[in-house]
Amino acid sequence: MSLLHLAILLPFIAAVFVPFLFKGFRSIHTGWFVLLVPLALFIYFIQYMPVTSSGQTVSQTFEWIPSLGINFTAYVDGLGLLFALLITGIGSLVVLYSIYYLAKEKEALHNFYVYLLMFMGAMLGVVLSDNLIVLYMFWEFTSISSFLLIGYWYDKERSRYGAQKSMLITVFGGLSMLGGIVLLYMMGGTFSIRELIGMSGELMTEPLFLFAMILILLGAFTKSAQFPFHVWLPDAMEAPTPVSAYLHSATMVKAGIYLVARMSPVFAESGVWLWLVAGFGIFTLFWGSFNAVKQTDLKGILAFSTVSQLGLIMSLLGLGAAALHFDTLDENMYMTATIAAVFHLINHATFKGSLFMMAGIVDHETGTRDIRKLGGLVNLMPITFTIAIIGSFSMAGLPPFNGFLSKEMFLTGMISVFELDLFNLNTWGILFPVLAWIASVFTFIYSIKLVFKTFLGKPQFDKLPKKPHEAPIGMLISPLVLVALVIIFGFFPNLLANSMIKPAVESILPSLTDAGQEVYVNIYFWHGFQPELFMTLGIILTGTLMYATLAKWQGIYNRIPERFTINGVYDRGIDRSESGSFKLNEFVMTGYMRSYLIYIFAFFVAILLSTLGIRDAFAVDTSNLAEIRIYEVALALVLVAGAITILFAKSRLTSIVLLGVVGYSVALFFVFFRAPDLALTQLVIETVSVALFLLCFYHLPEISRKEERMKFKFGNAVISVLVGVTVTLIAIASFSNHQAFESISQYHIDNVYDLAAGGNMVNVILVDFRGFDTLFEICVLGIAALGIYAMVNFRGARGQKR
Amino acid sequence: MKKKPNDLILQTVTTVISFIIILFSINLFFAGHYTPGGGFIGGLMTAAALVLLLLAYDIKTLNTILPFDYRLMTAAGLLIAVLTGAGALLFNEPFLTHAYDYFDLPLLGETSLHTAVLFDIGVYLVVIGITMTIIQTIGESE
């Protein structure tokens, strides 16, 4: 385990200490301690910048489950480092902001920071691991921690709804992705992304290739809120604003972007990849920006805006994949799309982060985020206004901010679709620049609306729950840093070109740089009177016109009936599945032990008997039988007699004692056949369970007369006979077939002393050879005990509520 | 109103016997690597001793003698087991790789020490924890 691994795990380790810090130092805001973690990590990761910008990568492996090909390989290249710096950099600012946003007296800060740190670590794990299974594990960690963060104010119904929605959708995508990963493993025989990239050509010829691609894309699309999975993102805005700024704009939702970028070299040879990624991206861009205009909640606008901007980056990545079809870098215009994607990724994190923080400030200082109630705040909150205007002008793509530059590059990329004569893009391809232009107009409108409705216009302070005033300085630092970056990147775009953008682009398009060529990144501020400049002018003109006449055409939003929206589909789906599960549950879970046993035994008999039949595995071999000794016969008779007597027992006490007889007899059999470990276990278990029965005996009702004279039930009789027959058949068959294959016990006999220095094979198997089984078993036992504890102790509480 | 039970003999014997059982269970636990025994059986045996105490006296008396939170014990056991497994990662070994070596200890002479014992302590604690949690929960409920 190297320092790099520890860096990835540091947030998890730190999270363990947060509750103690919260309880131990009540007078200091816990956030101050937490702030050290992302700061330290940011400084640590900065050190890798010279390495990646010179085109090198760092890879550290430690073996985790080597027999399954699962190793924790930390891999730092341009793309991974870019994300790591975003996660820790924006993370530091968000933690700093949250210190002022969340009051230490009122909030459950220990929970909040544990979740946040968990999320940070998970995100670092996603972007810095080369092994797909490890990546998947961290990926699901981000889903879980984001679920916890969205539901942070869990006493609010909307929070719970949003948390559940995001969980259901992203975990659905995650599981699909796992399927895709398994398919890739079946085709390539490795979980390592770099090795898969190396064999992308061979993978393409596999029949399952397309299927794997779609499954992986499902994971990426759900996480990055692409249409039609974007519905969870607006509801996720119920989370505290620092969370929205962090998870839902700067990092987590970009995990999908990361995945697409990372897997591009594997899949991009196929044209389907280009169509799917670029197509879904451009439509999401349009749909998100179109819907953002109708929102009245500040965070609602920003949520839809995030959806649309993610679509923008996605479409650029899809288009950039076309670059892999060309071998030379000269005149490779599709590479521009990838550069634009990476550049916009950085820009989006800066301006969207600052805007979310601005929305949080407005909410914090006025008590509302509803733009219908806000207005005229400019005189009271001049600094916040400055932040808002820079952030949203950058979002709208206006000069001189960084958003303008990446927007121009985006338009260049979209226009270049025409030049692409691959895959018939020149016919349907016209949709790309058209949709891009329309979406940009809507982006312009909502960006303007966001600032003007909040800060300008008629003041209506009487509608506000609080008397507005400027935020404390601590709250303003983080957004000010971010808008400073917006301006700096706007004026000096090439500041990042060689250190961050170039290495990232090189890792997205590795085949281009294999020949020793270098990607050339140079972002112009003034690029002459190109078509994209005229498109921008058109956007500004049309946008201003449409914003001025907003009241006249706003009605079209009401034309879309609720029934046909994706939200409606989701809600109805949840409703139906809830009522369906409830009905199924009513039907299956009767509350009687005997019904459950019937299901279990029927299933057991069906599976085993049919396997015996299909495999033709039943055989009787009477040679080589051991002789039967007289005390074994006696013991068997006792056992059978005990079992049969239970059926006719008239009181519970008798049945408990008889059950004990059966159990101890079995234990004696273990003694006879030299299995002392089993015998010991069985004896103690028997003792403890009889004691347990006696404990609850007092509370159990008497066996009623009805049960005593219970009718002979044909179905039950059939099942019980069948169970007996199955077990007998299997015992005979396994004895008769035992020469058919080699027993695994020889391996253990040979190795038990050499490998584990143990004399007791059973125990060595338990702790050494199959320690994982034991670990999971004790987990199951623990869960069972907790379940019993919860059922018995909270039964009363629930009953009272009803 | 229940009659006061007459279980003097049981109580007297139990006080002595339960100690013997617990000592035996500890012996079983440590002997596990070479002869029958180990964390699972040792834990069960200890739990059995506690159950015996519980039958001879009652839950309240047992709680005053051994004031353990058995749910906490289960959690501690699980944590120990997982941490033992994770410890191997620090030495660049796969999860749950155990190590052993021979040491000359005072009094005991040459003894082999295994990290597997640590893992087994986790199992031991979990087994006692869950058995007692279940019995206590069911026994205490009305």
GROMACS .gro file of C-alpha atoms in nm, chain A residues 2-251:
model
  250
    2SER     CA    1   0.154   0.326  -0.108
    3LEU     CA    2   0.112   0.690  -0.016
    4LEU     CA    3  -0.116   0.730  -0.314
    5HIS     CA    4  -0.354   0.464  -0.182
    6LEU     CA    5  -0.349   0.626   0.158
    7ALA     CA    6  -0.433   0.960  -0.002
    8ILE     CA    7  -0.741   0.806  -0.163
    9LEU     CA    8  -0.844   0.644   0.163
   10LEU     CA    9  -0.759   0.946   0.380
   11PRO     CA   10  -1.112   1.093   0.369
   12PHE     CA   11  -1.256   0.760   0.489
   13ILE     CA   12  -1.003   0.742   0.770
   14ALA     CA   13  -1.070   1.103   0.865
   15ALA     CA   14  -1.444   1.036   0.865
   16VAL     CA   15  -1.400   0.793   1.155
   17PHE     CA   16  -1.272   1.076   1.376
   18VAL     CA   17  -1.535   1.334   1.286
   19PRO     CA   18  -1.799   1.226   1.542
   20PHE     CA   19  -1.540   1.241   1.820
   21LEU     CA   20  -1.422   1.584   1.709
   22PHE     CA   21  -1.782   1.701   1.700
   23LYS     CA   22  -1.853   1.578   2.052
   24GLY     CA   23  -1.514   1.669   2.197
   25PHE     CA   24  -1.481   2.024   2.065
   26ARG     CA   25  -1.829   2.173   2.079
   27SER     CA   26  -1.700   2.529   2.067
   28ILE     CA   27  -1.513   2.488   1.737
   29HIS     CA   28  -1.707   2.427   1.417
   30THR     CA   29  -1.626   2.072   1.306
   31GLY     CA   30  -1.579   2.200   0.952
   32TRP     CA   31  -1.245   2.356   1.046
   33PHE     CA   32  -1.100   2.014   1.120
   34VAL     CA   33  -1.255   1.865   0.810
   35LEU     CA   34  -1.117   2.144   0.593
   36LEU     CA   35  -0.764   2.015   0.654
   37VAL     CA   36  -0.837   1.694   0.462
   38PRO     CA   37  -0.918   1.833   0.116
   39LEU     CA   38  -0.653   2.104   0.157
   40ALA     CA   39  -0.383   1.849   0.234
   41LEU     CA   40  -0.499   1.630  -0.052
   42PHE     CA   41  -0.506   1.923  -0.294
   43ILE     CA   42  -0.148   2.012  -0.210
   44TYR     CA   43  -0.052   1.646  -0.239
   45PHE     CA   44  -0.210   1.604  -0.581
   46ILE     CA   45  -0.064   1.928  -0.715
   47GLN     CA   46   0.273   1.756  -0.692
   48TYR     CA   47   0.171   1.516  -0.965
   49MET     CA   48   0.113   1.798  -1.210
   50PRO     CA   49   0.470   1.811  -1.347
   51VAL     CA   50   0.457   1.434  -1.391
   52THR     CA   51   0.138   1.422  -1.594
   53SER     CA   52   0.212   1.735  -1.794
   54SER     CA   53   0.530   1.572  -1.918
   55GLY     CA   54   0.316   1.290  -2.047
   56GLN     CA   55   0.398   1.034  -1.781
   57THR     CA   56   0.164   0.837  -1.559
   58VAL     CA   57   0.195   0.693  -1.211
   59SER     CA   58   0.058   0.354  -1.127
   60GLN     CA   59   0.065   0.182  -0.788
   61THR     CA   60  -0.088  -0.157  -0.726
   62PHE     CA   61  -0.168  -0.355  -0.423
   63GLU     CA   62  -0.333  -0.690  -0.444
   64TRP     CA   63  -0.677  -0.713  -0.301
   65ILE     CA   64  -0.844  -1.027  -0.435
   66PRO     CA   65  -0.580  -1.135  -0.686
   67SER     CA   66  -0.746  -1.469  -0.759
   68LEU     CA   67  -1.040  -1.280  -0.911
   69GLY     CA   68  -0.829  -1.018  -1.085
   70ILE     CA   69  -0.943  -0.748  -0.845
   71ASN     CA   70  -0.652  -0.530  -0.746
   72PHE     CA   71  -0.654  -0.180  -0.615
   73THR     CA   72  -0.447  -0.009  -0.881
   74ALA     CA   73  -0.418   0.361  -0.826
   75TYR     CA   74  -0.349   0.521  -1.158
   76VAL     CA   75  -0.274   0.889  -1.206
   77ASP     CA   76  -0.282   1.034  -1.554
   78GLY     CA   77  -0.393   1.368  -1.691
   79LEU     CA   78  -0.764   1.294  -1.675
   80GLY     CA   79  -0.755   1.139  -1.328
   81LEU     CA   80  -0.543   1.421  -1.190
   82LEU     CA   81  -0.770   1.687  -1.336
   83PHE     CA   82  -1.065   1.532  -1.157
   84ALA     CA   83  -0.869   1.475  -0.835
   85LEU     CA   84  -0.776   1.842  -0.828
   86LEU     CA   85  -1.136   1.945  -0.895
   87ILE     CA   86  -1.261   1.718  -0.618
   88THR     CA   87  -1.014   1.836  -0.357
   89GLY     CA   88  -0.998   2.199  -0.473
   90ILE     CA   89  -1.370   2.261  -0.498
   91GLY     CA   90  -1.404   2.036  -0.193
   92SER     CA   91  -1.190   2.269   0.017
   93LEU     CA   92  -1.392   2.571  -0.093
   94VAL     CA   93  -1.720   2.394  -0.025
   95VAL     CA   94  -1.614   2.286   0.323
   96LEU     CA   95  -1.503   2.641   0.398
   97TYR     CA   96  -1.837   2.772   0.275
   98SER     CA   97  -2.031   2.514   0.473
   99ILE     CA   98  -1.866   2.628   0.796
  100TYR     CA   99  -2.061   2.952   0.763
  101TYR     CA  100  -2.366   2.800   0.603
  102LEU     CA  101  -2.442   2.532   0.864
  103ALA     CA  102  -2.477   2.658   1.218
  104LYS     CA  103  -2.284   2.448   1.466
  105GLU     CA  104  -2.553   2.483   1.729
  106LYS     CA  105  -2.845   2.350   1.530
  107GLU     CA  106  -2.716   2.102   1.276
  108ALA     CA  107  -2.604   1.741   1.310
  109LEU     CA  108  -2.261   1.833   1.179
  110HIS     CA  109  -2.100   1.500   1.258
  111ASN     CA  110  -2.337   1.323   1.020
  112PHE     CA  111  -2.292   1.587   0.753
  113TYR     CA  112  -1.914   1.581   0.748
  114VAL     CA  113  -1.893   1.203   0.771
  115TYR     CA  114  -2.109   1.177   0.459
  116LEU     CA  115  -1.918   1.452   0.284
  117LEU     CA  116  -1.579   1.295   0.354
  118MET     CA  117  -1.708   0.956   0.252
  119PHE     CA  118  -1.823   1.108  -0.072
  120MET     CA  119  -1.490   1.280  -0.129
  121GLY     CA  120  -1.297   0.958  -0.080
  122ALA     CA  121  -1.535   0.766  -0.302
  123MET     CA  122  -1.499   1.022  -0.577
  124LEU     CA  123  -1.120   1.011  -0.557
  125GLY     CA  124  -1.141   0.634  -0.576
  126VAL     CA  125  -1.356   0.651  -0.889
  127VAL     CA  126  -1.123   0.880  -1.079
  128LEU     CA  127  -0.796   0.726  -0.967
  129SER     CA  128  -0.850   0.353  -0.998
  130ASP     CA  129  -0.761   0.150  -1.298
  131ASN     CA  130  -0.951  -0.160  -1.192
  132LEU     CA  131  -1.313  -0.155  -1.302
  133ILE     CA  132  -1.446  -0.346  -1.002
  134VAL     CA  133  -1.273  -0.110  -0.761
  135LEU     CA  134  -1.406   0.179  -0.965
  136TYR     CA  135  -1.754   0.031  -0.939
  137MET     CA  136  -1.724  -0.008  -0.564
  138PHE     CA  137  -1.630   0.358  -0.520
  139TRP     CA  138  -1.898   0.452  -0.771
  140GLU     CA  139  -2.168   0.299  -0.556
  141PHE     CA  140  -2.015   0.468  -0.253
  142THR     CA  141  -2.081   0.801  -0.423
  143SER     CA  142  -2.444   0.698  -0.476
  144ILE     CA  143  -2.485   0.601  -0.112
  145SER     CA  144  -2.315   0.908   0.029
  146SER     CA  145  -2.511   1.133  -0.203
  147PHE     CA  146  -2.832   0.959  -0.089
  148LEU     CA  147  -2.739   1.036   0.270
  149LEU     CA  148  -2.650   1.396   0.189
  150ILE     CA  149  -2.967   1.465  -0.008
  151GLY     CA  150  -3.170   1.318   0.275
  152TYR     CA  151  -2.966   1.512   0.531
  153TRP     CA  152  -3.270   1.704   0.652
  154TYR     CA  153  -3.458   1.376   0.670
  155ASP     CA  154  -3.755   1.517   0.856
  156LYS     CA  155  -3.857   1.699   0.538
  157GLU     CA  156  -4.069   1.491   0.308
  158ARG     CA  157  -3.920   1.643  -0.008
  159SER     CA  158  -3.570   1.553   0.109
  160ARG     CA  159  -3.663   1.191   0.155
  161TYR     CA  160  -3.836   1.185  -0.182
  162GLY     CA  161  -3.535   1.338  -0.357
  163ALA     CA  162  -3.291   1.108  -0.182
  164GLN     CA  163  -3.489   0.799  -0.274
  165LYS     CA  164  -3.526   0.911  -0.632
  166SER     CA  165  -3.157   0.980  -0.682
  167MET     CA  166  -3.070   0.651  -0.516
  168LEU     CA  167  -3.309   0.444  -0.725
  169ILE     CA  168  -3.200   0.598  -1.053
  170THR     CA  169  -2.825   0.610  -0.995
  171VAL     CA  170  -2.809   0.265  -0.839
  172PHE     CA  171  -3.009   0.126  -1.129
  173GLY     CA  172  -2.745   0.273  -1.358
  174GLY     CA  173  -2.467   0.146  -1.135
  175LEU     CA  174  -2.597  -0.208  -1.150
  176SER     CA  175  -2.626  -0.189  -1.529
  177MET     CA  176  -2.269  -0.069  -1.533
  178LEU     CA  177  -2.163  -0.367  -1.325
  179GLY     CA  178  -2.324  -0.587  -1.589
  180GLY     CA  179  -2.124  -0.404  -1.856
  181ILE     CA  180  -1.804  -0.448  -1.656
  182VAL     CA  181  -1.866  -0.821  -1.624
  183LEU     CA  182  -1.930  -0.848  -1.998
  184LEU     CA  183  -1.605  -0.662  -2.067
  185TYR     CA  184  -1.426  -0.903  -1.837
  186MET     CA  185  -1.577  -1.198  -2.022
  187MET     CA  186  -1.455  -1.057  -2.353
  188GLY     CA  187  -1.117  -0.921  -2.249
  189GLY     CA  188  -1.030  -1.132  -1.948
  190THR     CA  189  -0.923  -0.835  -1.740
  191PHE     CA  190  -1.069  -0.564  -1.521
  192SER     CA  191  -0.787  -0.323  -1.594
  193ILE     CA  192  -0.895  -0.026  -1.803
  194ARG     CA  193  -0.552   0.019  -1.959
  195GLU     CA  194  -0.538  -0.341  -2.069
  196LEU     CA  195  -0.890  -0.314  -2.212
  197ILE     CA  196  -0.785  -0.003  -2.408
  198GLY     CA  197  -0.497  -0.203  -2.547
  199MET     CA  198  -0.731  -0.463  -2.691
  200SER     CA  199  -1.013  -0.235  -2.804
  201GLY     CA  200  -0.978  -0.352  -3.163
  202GLU     CA  201  -1.036  -0.716  -3.075
  203LEU     CA  202  -1.319  -0.630  -2.839
  204MET     CA  203  -1.509  -0.464  -3.119
  205THR     CA  204  -1.552  -0.789  -3.305
  206GLU     CA  205  -1.716  -0.958  -3.008
  207PRO     CA  206  -2.093  -1.003  -3.028
  208LEU     CA  207  -2.145  -0.875  -2.676
  209PHE     CA  208  -1.950  -0.554  -2.738
  210LEU     CA  209  -2.253  -0.340  -2.813
  211PHE     CA  210  -2.441  -0.475  -2.515
  212ALA     CA  211  -2.151  -0.397  -2.282
  213MET     CA  212  -2.129  -0.047  -2.426
  214ILE     CA  213  -2.496   0.026  -2.366
  215LEU     CA  214  -2.481  -0.105  -2.009
  216ILE     CA  215  -2.176   0.106  -1.927
  217LEU     CA  216  -2.340   0.409  -2.085
  218LEU     CA  217  -2.650   0.353  -1.872
  219GLY     CA  218  -2.429   0.391  -1.567
  220ALA     CA  219  -2.269   0.706  -1.701
  221PHE     CA  220  -2.598   0.860  -1.817
  222THR     CA  221  -2.784   0.802  -1.491
  223LYS     CA  222  -2.498   0.945  -1.289
  224SER     CA  223  -2.452   1.246  -1.512
  225ALA     CA  224  -2.826   1.309  -1.529
  226GLN     CA  225  -2.863   1.269  -1.904
  227PHE     CA  226  -3.209   1.265  -2.058
  228PRO     CA  227  -3.431   1.082  -1.962
  229PHE     CA  228  -3.257   1.006  -1.632
  230HIS     CA  229  -3.212   1.373  -1.547
  231VAL     CA  230  -3.526   1.378  -1.333
  232TRP     CA  231  -3.342   1.301  -1.011
  233LEU     CA  232  -3.114   1.603  -1.025
  234PRO     CA  233  -3.371   1.880  -0.965
  235ASP     CA  234  -3.515   1.685  -0.671
  236ALA     CA  235  -3.167   1.636  -0.531
  237MET     CA  236  -3.165   2.012  -0.469
  238GLU     CA  237  -3.333   1.943  -0.136
  239ALA     CA  238  -2.983   1.884  -0.003
  240PRO     CA  239  -2.805   2.166   0.182
  241THR     CA  240  -2.657   2.415  -0.067
  242PRO     CA  241  -2.289   2.327  -0.008
  243VAL     CA  242  -2.384   1.976  -0.112
  244SER     CA  243  -2.558   2.099  -0.424
  245ALA     CA  244  -2.254   2.304  -0.514
  246TYR     CA  245  -2.023   2.013  -0.459
  247LEU     CA  246  -2.202   1.697  -0.562
  248HIS     CA  247  -2.456   1.819  -0.806
  249SER     CA  248  -2.251   2.056  -1.010
  250ALA     CA  249  -1.880   2.014  -0.961
  251THR     CA  250  -1.809   1.651  -0.891
   0.00000   0.00000   0.00000
